[in-house]
Short mmCIF file of C-alpha atoms in Angstrom, two decimals:
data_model
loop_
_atom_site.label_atom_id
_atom_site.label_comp_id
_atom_site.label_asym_id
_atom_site.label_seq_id
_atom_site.Cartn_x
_atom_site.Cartn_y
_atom_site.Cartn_z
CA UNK A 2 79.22 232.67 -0.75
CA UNK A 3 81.53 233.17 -3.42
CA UNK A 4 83.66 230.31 -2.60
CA UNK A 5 80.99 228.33 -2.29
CA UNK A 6 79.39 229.00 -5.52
CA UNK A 7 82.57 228.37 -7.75
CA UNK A 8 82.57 224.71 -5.82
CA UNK A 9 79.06 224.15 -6.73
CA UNK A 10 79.63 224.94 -10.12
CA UNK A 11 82.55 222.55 -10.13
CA UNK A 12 80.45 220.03 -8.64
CA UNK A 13 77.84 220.50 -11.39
CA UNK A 14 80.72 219.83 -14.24
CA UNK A 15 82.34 217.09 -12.55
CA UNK A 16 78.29 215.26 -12.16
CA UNK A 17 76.91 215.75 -15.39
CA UNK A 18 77.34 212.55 -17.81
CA UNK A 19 78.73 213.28 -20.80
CA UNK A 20 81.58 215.64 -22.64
CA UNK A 21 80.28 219.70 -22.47
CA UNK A 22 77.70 220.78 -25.07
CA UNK A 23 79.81 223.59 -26.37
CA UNK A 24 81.29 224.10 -29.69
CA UNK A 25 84.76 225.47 -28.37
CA UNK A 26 86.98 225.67 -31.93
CA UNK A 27 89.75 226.85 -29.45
CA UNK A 28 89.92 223.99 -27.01
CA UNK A 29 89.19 221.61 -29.45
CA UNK A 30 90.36 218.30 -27.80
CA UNK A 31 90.41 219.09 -24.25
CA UNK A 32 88.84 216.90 -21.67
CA UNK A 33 86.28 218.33 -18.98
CA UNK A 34 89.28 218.14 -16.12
CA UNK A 35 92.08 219.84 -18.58
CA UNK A 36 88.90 222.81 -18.83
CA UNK A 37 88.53 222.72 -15.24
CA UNK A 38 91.92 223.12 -14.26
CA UNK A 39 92.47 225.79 -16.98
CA UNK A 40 89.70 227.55 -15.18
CA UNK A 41 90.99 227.64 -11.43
CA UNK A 42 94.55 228.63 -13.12
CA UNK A 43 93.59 231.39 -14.40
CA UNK A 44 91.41 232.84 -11.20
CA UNK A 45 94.86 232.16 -9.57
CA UNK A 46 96.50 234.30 -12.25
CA UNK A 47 93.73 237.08 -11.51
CA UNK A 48 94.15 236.47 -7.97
CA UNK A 49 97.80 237.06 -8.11
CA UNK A 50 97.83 240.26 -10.56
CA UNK A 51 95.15 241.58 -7.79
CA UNK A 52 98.30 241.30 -5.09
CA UNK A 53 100.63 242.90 -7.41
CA UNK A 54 98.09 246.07 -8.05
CA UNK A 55 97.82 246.37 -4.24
CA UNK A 56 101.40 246.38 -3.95
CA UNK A 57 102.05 249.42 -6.45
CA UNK A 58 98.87 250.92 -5.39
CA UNK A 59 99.59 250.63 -1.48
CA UNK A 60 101.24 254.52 -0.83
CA UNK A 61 98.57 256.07 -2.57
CA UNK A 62 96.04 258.31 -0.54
CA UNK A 63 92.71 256.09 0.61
CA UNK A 64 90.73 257.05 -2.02
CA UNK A 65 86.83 257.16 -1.11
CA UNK A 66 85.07 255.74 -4.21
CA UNK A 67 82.15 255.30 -2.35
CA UNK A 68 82.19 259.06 -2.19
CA UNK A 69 80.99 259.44 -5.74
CA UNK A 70 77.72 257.81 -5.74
CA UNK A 71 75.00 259.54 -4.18
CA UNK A 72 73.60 258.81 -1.15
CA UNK A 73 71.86 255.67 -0.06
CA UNK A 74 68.48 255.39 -1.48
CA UNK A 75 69.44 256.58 -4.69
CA UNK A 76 72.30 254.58 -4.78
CA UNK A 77 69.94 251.63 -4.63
CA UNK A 78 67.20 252.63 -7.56
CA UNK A 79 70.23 253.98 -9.63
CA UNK A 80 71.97 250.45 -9.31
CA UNK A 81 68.86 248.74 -10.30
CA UNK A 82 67.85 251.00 -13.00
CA UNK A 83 71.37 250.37 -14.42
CA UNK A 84 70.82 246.68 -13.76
CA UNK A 85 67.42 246.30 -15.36
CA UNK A 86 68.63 248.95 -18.47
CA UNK A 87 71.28 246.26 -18.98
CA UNK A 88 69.26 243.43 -19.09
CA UNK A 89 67.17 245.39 -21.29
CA UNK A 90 70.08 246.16 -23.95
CA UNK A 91 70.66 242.34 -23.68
CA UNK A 92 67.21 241.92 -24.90
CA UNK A 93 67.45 244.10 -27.31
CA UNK A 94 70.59 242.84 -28.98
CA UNK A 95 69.19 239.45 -29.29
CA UNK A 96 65.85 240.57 -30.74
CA UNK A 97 67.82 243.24 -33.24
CA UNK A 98 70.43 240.46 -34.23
CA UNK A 99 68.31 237.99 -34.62
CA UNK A 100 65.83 239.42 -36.67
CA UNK A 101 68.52 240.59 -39.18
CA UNK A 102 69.48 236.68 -39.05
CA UNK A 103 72.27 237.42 -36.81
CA UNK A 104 74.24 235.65 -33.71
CA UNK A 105 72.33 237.52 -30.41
CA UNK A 106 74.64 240.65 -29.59
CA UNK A 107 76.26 240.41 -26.59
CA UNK A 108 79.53 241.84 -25.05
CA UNK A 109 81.69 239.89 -26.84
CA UNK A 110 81.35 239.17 -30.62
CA UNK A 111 80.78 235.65 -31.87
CA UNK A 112 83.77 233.93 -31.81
CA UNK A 113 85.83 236.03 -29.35
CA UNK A 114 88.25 234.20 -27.21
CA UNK A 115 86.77 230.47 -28.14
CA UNK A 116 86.47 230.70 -31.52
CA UNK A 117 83.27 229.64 -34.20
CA UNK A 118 82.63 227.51 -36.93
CA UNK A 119 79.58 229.93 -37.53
CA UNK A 120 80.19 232.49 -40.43
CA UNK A 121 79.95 236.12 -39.53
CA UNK A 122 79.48 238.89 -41.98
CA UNK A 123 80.78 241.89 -42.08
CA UNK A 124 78.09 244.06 -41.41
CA UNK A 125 77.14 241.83 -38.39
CA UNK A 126 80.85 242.71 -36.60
CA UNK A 127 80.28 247.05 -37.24
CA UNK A 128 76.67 246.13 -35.99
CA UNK A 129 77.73 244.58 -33.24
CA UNK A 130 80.21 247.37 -32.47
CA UNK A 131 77.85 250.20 -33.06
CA UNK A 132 75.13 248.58 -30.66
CA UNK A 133 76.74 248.21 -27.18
CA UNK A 134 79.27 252.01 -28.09
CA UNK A 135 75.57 253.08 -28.16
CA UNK A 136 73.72 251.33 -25.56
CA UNK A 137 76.09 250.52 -23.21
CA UNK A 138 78.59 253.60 -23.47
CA UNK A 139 76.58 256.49 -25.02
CA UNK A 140 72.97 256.78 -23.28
CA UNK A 141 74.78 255.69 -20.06
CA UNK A 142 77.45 258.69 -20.27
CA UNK A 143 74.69 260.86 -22.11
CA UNK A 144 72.30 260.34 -18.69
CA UNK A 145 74.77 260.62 -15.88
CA UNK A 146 77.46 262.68 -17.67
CA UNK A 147 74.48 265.29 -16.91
CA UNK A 148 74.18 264.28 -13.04
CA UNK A 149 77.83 263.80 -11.98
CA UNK A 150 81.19 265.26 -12.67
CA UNK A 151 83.96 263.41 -14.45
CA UNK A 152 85.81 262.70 -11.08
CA UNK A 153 82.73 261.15 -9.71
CA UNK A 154 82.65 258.81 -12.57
CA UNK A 155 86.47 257.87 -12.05
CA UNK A 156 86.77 259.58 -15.87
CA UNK A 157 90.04 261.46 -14.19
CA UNK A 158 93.10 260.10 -12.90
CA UNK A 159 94.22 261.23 -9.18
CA UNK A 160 97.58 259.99 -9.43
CA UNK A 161 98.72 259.74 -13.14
CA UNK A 162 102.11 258.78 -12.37
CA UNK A 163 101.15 255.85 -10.19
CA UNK A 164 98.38 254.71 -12.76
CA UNK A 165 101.16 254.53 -15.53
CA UNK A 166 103.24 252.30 -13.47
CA UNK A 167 100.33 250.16 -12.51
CA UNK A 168 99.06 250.00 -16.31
CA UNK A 169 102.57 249.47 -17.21
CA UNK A 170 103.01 246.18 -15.06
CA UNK A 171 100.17 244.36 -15.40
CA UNK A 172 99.54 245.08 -19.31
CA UNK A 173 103.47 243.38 -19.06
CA UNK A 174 102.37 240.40 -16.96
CA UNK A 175 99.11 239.81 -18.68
CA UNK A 176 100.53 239.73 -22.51
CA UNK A 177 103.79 237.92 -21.30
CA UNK A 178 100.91 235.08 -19.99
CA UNK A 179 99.17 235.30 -23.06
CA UNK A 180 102.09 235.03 -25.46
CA UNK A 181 103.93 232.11 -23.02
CA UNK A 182 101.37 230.02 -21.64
CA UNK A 183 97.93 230.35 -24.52
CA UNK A 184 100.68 231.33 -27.18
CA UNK A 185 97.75 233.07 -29.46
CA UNK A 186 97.41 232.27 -32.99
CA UNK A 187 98.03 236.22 -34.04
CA UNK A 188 101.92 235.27 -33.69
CA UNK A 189 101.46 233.18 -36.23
CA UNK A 190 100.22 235.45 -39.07
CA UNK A 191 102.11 237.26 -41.46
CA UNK A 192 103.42 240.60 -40.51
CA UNK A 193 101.70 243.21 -42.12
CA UNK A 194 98.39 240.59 -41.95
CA UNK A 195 99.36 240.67 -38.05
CA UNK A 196 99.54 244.51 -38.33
CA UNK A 197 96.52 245.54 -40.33
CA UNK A 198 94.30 242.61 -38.82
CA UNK A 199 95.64 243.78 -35.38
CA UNK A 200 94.79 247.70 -36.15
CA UNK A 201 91.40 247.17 -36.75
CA UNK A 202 90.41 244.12 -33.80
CA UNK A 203 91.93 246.81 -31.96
CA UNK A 204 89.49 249.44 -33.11
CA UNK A 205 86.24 247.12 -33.38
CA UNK A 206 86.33 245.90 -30.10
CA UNK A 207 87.15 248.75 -27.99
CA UNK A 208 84.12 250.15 -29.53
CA UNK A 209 82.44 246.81 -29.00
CA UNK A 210 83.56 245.87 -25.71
CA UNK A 211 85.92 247.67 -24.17
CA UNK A 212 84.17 251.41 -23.74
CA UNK A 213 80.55 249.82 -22.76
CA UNK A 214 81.79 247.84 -20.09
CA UNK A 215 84.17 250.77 -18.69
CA UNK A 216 81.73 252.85 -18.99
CA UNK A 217 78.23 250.81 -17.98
CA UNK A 218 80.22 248.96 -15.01
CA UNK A 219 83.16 250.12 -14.12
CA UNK A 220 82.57 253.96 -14.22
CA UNK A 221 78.79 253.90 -13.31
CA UNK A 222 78.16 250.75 -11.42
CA UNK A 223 81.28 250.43 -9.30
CA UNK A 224 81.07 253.52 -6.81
CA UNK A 225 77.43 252.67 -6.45
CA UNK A 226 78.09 248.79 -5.79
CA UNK A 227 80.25 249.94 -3.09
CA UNK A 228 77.86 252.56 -1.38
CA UNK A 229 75.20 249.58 -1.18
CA UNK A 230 77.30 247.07 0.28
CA UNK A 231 79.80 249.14 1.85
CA UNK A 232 82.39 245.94 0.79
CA UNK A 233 85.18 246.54 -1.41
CA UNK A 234 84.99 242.49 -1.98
CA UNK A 235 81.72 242.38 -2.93
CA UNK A 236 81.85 245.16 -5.19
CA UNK A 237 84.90 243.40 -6.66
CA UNK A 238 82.53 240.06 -6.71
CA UNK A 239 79.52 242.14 -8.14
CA UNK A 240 81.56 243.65 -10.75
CA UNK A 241 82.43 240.51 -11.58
CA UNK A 242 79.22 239.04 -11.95
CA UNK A 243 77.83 241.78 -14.30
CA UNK A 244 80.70 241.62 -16.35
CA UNK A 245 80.05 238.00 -16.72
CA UNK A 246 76.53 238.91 -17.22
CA UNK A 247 76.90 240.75 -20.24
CA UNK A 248 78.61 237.96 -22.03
CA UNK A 249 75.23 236.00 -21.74
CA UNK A 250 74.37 235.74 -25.28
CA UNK A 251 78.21 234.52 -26.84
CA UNK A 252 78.21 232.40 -29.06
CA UNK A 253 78.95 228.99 -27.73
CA UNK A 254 75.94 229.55 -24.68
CA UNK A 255 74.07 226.25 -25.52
CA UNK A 256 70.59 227.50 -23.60
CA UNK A 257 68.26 224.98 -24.82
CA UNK A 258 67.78 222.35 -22.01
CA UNK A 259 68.09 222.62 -18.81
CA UNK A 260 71.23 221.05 -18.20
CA UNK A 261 72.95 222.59 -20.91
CA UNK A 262 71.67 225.75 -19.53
CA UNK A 263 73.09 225.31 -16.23
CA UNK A 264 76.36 224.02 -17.59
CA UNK A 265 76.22 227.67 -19.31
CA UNK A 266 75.76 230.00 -16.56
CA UNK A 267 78.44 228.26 -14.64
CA UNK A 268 80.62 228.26 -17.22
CA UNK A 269 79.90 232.16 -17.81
CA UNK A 270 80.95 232.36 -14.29
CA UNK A 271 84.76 230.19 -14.55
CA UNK A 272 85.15 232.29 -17.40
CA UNK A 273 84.67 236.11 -17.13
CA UNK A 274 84.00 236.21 -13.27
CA UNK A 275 88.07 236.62 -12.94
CA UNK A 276 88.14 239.35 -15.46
CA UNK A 277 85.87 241.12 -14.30
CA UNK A 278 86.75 241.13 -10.81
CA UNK A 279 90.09 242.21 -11.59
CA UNK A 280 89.02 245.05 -13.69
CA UNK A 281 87.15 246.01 -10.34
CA UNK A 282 89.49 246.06 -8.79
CA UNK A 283 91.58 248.32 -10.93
CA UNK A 284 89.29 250.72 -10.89
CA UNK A 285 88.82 250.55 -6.76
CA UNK A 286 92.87 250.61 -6.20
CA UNK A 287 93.17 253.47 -8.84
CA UNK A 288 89.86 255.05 -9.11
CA UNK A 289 90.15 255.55 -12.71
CA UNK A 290 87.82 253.69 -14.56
CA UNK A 291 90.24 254.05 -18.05
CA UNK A 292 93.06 251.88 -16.14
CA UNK A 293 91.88 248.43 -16.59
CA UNK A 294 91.12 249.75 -20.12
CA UNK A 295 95.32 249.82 -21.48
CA UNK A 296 95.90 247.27 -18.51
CA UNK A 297 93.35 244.38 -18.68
CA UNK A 298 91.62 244.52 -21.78
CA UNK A 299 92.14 246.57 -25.26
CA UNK A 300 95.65 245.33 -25.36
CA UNK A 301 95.52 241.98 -23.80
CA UNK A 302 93.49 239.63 -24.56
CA UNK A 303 91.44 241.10 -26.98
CA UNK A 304 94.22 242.45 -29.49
CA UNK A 305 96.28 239.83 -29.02
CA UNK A 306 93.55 236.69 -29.23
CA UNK A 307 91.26 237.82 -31.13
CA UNK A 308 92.99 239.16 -34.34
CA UNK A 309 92.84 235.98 -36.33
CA UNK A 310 88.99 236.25 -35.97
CA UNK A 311 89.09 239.28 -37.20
CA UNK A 312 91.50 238.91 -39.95
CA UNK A 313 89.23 235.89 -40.83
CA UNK A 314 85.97 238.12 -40.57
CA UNK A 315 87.38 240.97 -42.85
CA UNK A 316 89.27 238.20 -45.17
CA UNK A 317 92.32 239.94 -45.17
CA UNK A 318 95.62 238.81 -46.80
#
């Protein structure tokens, strides 16, 4: 089904007449089929890290994430209750942003990873921030912090040695990508620019970002995605899909026709469906939730992409 989706949504690209609707600062220049190809390279990349973290996570002891989330039944109403509260914070952000004459808050800030043209204020970024820490990462761990021990939320490693290594190698292969093959514009910036802007992008989005989706999917939703199915692929697949999700409202969506509409779910899909399944995945090999944090995500890519933003943002010199 999987497989068969991401070829649909290929199909749907390589049909439509005319050059994509989005305003992509980042890949300014690039054709539909350079996009495309950029897309399946990096779900090989994912693919391919995914081998490595079986490989250093193969000796460990089977652990039984499934074991966590409660039985059944209530596995099923908690998953959709988490579900629905999600698509509920994503309402909220957009009717909260908007009314303060905002870009709709999502789970990336405007102009993360693909760049804007848009101006963002200040106030808009700690907003932002403040938000999802809240909605996504505070009343989640608030509520079942209260129902289920820090183990059973993967908040504890079981193996710290083994989680080093594996946070180790992958936070290695994932920034040497970044710096060889996307070569971010942070190199570029002057050094105590780079170091100051780098502090606080750091700071902002693993506030932003990085603790609501550790804590909303991967510590929460994860053990019970894998009770209900009883698949460790599809709960790699579903994580995958929430995670890509919760980046419904960024900033380069174009949701105002149908087409361009479609073009933007599928797109949501090439883009943070690989991300998101490896950060499952983490969190199933390791069962610690906090690896894919220093592995896949506060480090590399945010930190290192999305400085200049940042830096921009904050107008720092």
């Amino acid at each position: 089904m999987a497989a068969t989706g991401w070829a649909l949504g290929h199909l749907l690209v390589i049909t439509t007449d005319g050059s994509l609707p989005f305003d992509w600062p980042a890949r300014s220049g690039a054709d539909t089929a350079a996009v495309l190809v950029e897309t399946n390279l990096a779900l090989l990349q994912v693919l391919l890290l995914m081998s490595i973290v079986w490989w250093l996570t193969r000796r460990r002891t089977d652990l039984d994430v499934a074991a966590r989330a409660p039985e059944h039944r209530r596995a099923v109403r908690e998953t959709w209750g988490l579900l629905a509260y999600g698509a509920a914070g994503l309402l909220g952000g957009f009717l909260l942003a908007r009314a303060l004459g905002w870009h709709p808050f999502g789970l990336h800030l405007a102009g993360t990873i693909f760049g804007t043209h848009a101006h963002l204020d200040r106030a808009e970024v700690v907003a932002w921030a403040l938000y999802n820490l809240v909605v996504y990462a505070v009343v989640p761990l608030a509520y079942f912090g209260r129902r289920y021990s820090t183990m059973a939320l993967g908040l504890r490693s079981t193996c710290r040695r083994n989680d080093l290594l594996v946070v180790g190698v992958v936070l290695a292969l994932e920034t040497w990508f970044q710096i060889v093959v996307l070569q971010p514009e942070s190199l570029d910036l002057p050094p105590g620019v780079l170091v100051r802007g780098a502090a606080l992008t750091f700071v902002l989005y693993l506030l932003g970002a990085v603790l609501p989706a550790m804590v909303f999917v991967y510590a929460i939703l994860i053990p019970r995605f894998l009770r209900v199915t009883g698949s460790a692929a599809a709960t790699v697949l579903c994580g995958g899909l929430v995670y890509a999700g919760l980046h419904v409202w960024d900033a380069w969506t174009v949701l105002s026709s149908p087409r361009s509409a479609a073009l933007s779910i599928a797109f949501l899909v090439f883009t943070y469906l690989g991300p998101g399944m490896i950060k499952s995945f983490l969190t199933l090999r390791t069962g610690n939730a906090w690896v894919h944090v220093w592995a896949y995500h506060a480090f590399a890519p945010h930190t290192l992409i999305d400085t200049p933003h940042i830096v921009q943002v904050f107008r720092m010199r």
